[in-house]
Coordinates of C-alpha atoms in Angstrom, one line a residue:
X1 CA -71.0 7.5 -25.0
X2 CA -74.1 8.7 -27.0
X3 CA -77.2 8.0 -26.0
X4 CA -78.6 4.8 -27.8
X5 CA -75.3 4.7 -29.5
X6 CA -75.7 0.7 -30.3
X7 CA -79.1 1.5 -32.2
X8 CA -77.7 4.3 -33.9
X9 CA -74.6 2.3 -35.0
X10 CA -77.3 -0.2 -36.8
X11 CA -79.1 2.4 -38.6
X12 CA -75.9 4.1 -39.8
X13 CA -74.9 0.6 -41.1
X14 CA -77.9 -0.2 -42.8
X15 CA -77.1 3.5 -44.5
X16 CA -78.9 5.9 -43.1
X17 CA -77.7 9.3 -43.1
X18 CA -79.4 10.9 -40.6
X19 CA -77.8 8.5 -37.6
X20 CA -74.4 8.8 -39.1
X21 CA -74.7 12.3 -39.1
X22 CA -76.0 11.8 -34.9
X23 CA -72.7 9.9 -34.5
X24 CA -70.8 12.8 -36.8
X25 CA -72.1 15.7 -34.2
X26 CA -71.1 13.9 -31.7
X27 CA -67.2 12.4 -32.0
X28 CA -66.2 14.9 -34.6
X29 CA -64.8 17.2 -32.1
X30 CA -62.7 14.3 -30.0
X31 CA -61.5 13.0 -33.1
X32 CA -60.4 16.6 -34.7
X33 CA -58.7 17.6 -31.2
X34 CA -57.0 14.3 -31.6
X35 CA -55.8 14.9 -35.2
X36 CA -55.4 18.4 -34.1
X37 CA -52.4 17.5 -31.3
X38 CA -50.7 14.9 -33.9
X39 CA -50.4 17.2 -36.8
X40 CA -50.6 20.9 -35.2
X41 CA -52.3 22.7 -37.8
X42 CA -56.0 24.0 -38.2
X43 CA -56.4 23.4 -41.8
X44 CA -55.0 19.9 -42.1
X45 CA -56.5 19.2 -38.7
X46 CA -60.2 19.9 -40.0
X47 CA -58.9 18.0 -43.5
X48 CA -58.1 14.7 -42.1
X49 CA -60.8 15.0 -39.3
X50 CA -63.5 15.0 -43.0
X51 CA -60.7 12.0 -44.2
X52 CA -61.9 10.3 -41.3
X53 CA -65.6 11.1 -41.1
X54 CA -66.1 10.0 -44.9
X55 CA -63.9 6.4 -44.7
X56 CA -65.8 6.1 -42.0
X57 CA -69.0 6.8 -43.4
X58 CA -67.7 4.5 -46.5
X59 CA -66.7 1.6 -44.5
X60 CA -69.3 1.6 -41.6
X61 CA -71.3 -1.0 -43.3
X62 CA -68.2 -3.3 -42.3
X63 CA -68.3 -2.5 -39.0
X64 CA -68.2 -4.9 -35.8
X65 CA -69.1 -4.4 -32.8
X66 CA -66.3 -6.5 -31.0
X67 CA -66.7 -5.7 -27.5
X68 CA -65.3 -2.2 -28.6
X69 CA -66.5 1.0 -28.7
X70 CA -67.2 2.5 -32.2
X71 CA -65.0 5.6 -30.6
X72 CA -62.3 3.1 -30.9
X73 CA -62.6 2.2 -34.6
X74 CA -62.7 6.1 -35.0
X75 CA -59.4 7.1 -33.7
X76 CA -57.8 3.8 -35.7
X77 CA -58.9 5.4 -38.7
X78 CA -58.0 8.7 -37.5
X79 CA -54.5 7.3 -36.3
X80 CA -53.9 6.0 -40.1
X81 CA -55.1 8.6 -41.3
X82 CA -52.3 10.8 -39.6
X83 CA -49.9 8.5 -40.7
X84 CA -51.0 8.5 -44.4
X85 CA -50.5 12.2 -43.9
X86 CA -46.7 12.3 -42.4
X87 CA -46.1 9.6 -45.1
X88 CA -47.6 10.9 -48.3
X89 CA -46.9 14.5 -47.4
X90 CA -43.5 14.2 -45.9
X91 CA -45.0 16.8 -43.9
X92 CA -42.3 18.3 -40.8
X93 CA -45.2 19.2 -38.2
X94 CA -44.1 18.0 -34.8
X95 CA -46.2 18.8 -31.6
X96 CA -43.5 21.5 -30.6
X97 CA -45.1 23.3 -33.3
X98 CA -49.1 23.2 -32.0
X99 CA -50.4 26.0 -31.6
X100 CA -49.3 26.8 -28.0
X101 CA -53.2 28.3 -26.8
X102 CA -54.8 24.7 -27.8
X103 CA -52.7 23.8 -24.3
X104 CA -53.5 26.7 -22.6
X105 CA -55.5 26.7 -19.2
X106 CA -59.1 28.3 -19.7
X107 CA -59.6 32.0 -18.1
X108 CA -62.3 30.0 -15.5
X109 CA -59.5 28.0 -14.0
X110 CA -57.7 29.2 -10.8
X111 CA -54.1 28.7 -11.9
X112 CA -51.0 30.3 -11.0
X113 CA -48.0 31.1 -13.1
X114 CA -46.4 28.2 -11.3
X115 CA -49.1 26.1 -12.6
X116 CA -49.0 27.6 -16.4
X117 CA -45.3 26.8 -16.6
X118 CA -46.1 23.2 -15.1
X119 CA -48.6 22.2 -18.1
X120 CA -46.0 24.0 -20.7
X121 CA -43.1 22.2 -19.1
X122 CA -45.4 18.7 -19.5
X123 CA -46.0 20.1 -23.3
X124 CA -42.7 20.4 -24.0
X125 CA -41.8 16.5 -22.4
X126 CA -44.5 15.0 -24.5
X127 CA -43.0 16.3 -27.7
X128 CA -39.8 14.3 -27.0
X129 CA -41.9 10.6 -26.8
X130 CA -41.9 8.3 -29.0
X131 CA -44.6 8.2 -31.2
X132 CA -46.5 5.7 -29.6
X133 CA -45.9 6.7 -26.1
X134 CA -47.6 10.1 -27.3
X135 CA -50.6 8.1 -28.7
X136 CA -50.8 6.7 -25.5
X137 CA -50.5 9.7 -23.6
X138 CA -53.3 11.5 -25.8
X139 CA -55.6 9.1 -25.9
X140 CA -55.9 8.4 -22.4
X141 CA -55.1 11.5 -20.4
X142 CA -56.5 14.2 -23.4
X143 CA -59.0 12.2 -24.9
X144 CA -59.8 9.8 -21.5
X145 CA -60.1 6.7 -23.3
X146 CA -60.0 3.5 -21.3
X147 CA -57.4 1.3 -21.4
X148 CA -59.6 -1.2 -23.7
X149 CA -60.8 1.8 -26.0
X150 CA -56.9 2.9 -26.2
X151 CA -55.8 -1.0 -27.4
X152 CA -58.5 -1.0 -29.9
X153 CA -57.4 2.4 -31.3
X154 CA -54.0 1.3 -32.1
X155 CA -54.0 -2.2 -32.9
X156 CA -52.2 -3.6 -29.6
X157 CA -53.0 -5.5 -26.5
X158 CA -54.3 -4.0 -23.6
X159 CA -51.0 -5.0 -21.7
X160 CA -48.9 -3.1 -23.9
X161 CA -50.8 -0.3 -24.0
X162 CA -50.4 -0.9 -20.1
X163 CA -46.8 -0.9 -20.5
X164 CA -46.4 1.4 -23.4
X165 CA -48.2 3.7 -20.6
X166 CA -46.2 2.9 -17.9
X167 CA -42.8 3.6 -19.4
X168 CA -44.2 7.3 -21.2
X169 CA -45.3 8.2 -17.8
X170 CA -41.5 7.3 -16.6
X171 CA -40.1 9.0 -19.4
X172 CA -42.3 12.2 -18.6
X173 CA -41.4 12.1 -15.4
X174 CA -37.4 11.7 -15.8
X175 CA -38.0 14.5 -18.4
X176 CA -39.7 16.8 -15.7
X177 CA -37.0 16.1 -12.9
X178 CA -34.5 17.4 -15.1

């Protein structure tokens, strides 16, 4: 969370600029890594991550705090957003076709080859979940969004996301044992 986020919120609703633009620097990269994973290229990535920024920026005056955090309303619009995309576009981009370095470990981590196939193997299980399940599984083990910030995001309860979890982790794992 940013620092002084709920007074920044106010300002960027009564339309100033300047805190948008705080709030901008600061989720801009969670929500184009997001986008990033669902549609698996650069270009559209950084396209529908500015989609985002600017309905965001149009409809922040409408904005509520709920007992949710504005990261939340972010990857909802981000979410449709994506979907607009696949539906408008009839665009073919599945995960398999991410670019395979944007899940590769960093040079600083202490991995073996063992562990390298591991995360590829777990790559390759993700792209055969549901679309929801995959939601899920970014938001809250990429991204590390709560439970509550996960719901919010895409417009369910907090016990489904609970059990939408529960059964893509069961489905990863069948898919690993295999």
């Amino acid at each position: 969370m940013l620092d002084g986020e709920n007074s920044i919120i106010k300002k960027a609703i009564q339309g100033e600029a300047s805190a948008f633009g705080l709030l901008y620097d600061f989720y801009q990269p969670k929500i184009y890594r997001f986008v990033l994973i669902k549609v698996g290229r650069r270009e559209e990535a950084e396209d529908l991550t500015h989609q985002v920024f600017l309905s965001a920026w149009q409809n922040v005056s409408h904005y509520k705090d709920l007992g949710f955090p504005f990261s939340s309303w972010l990857y909802r619009i981000a979410k449709n957003q994506v979907v607009d995309y696949y539906r408008t576009s009839k665009a073919t981009m599945a995960i398999e076709e991410v670019d395979p370095n944007y899940f590769a470990v960093p040079a600083s981590a202490q991995f073996g080859l063992d562990d390298s196939l591991r995360l590829e193997q777990v790559r390759l299980a993700i792209q055969t979940l549901d679309q929801d399940y995959q939601d899920v599984v970014v938001m809250r083990f990429v991204e590390d969004l709560s439970i509550k910030e996960t719901a919010a995001a895409i417009g369910k309860s907090e016990g489904a996301v609970k059990l939408i979890q529960h059964r893509a982790i069961k489905k990863l794992k069948e898919g690993l044992i295999k």
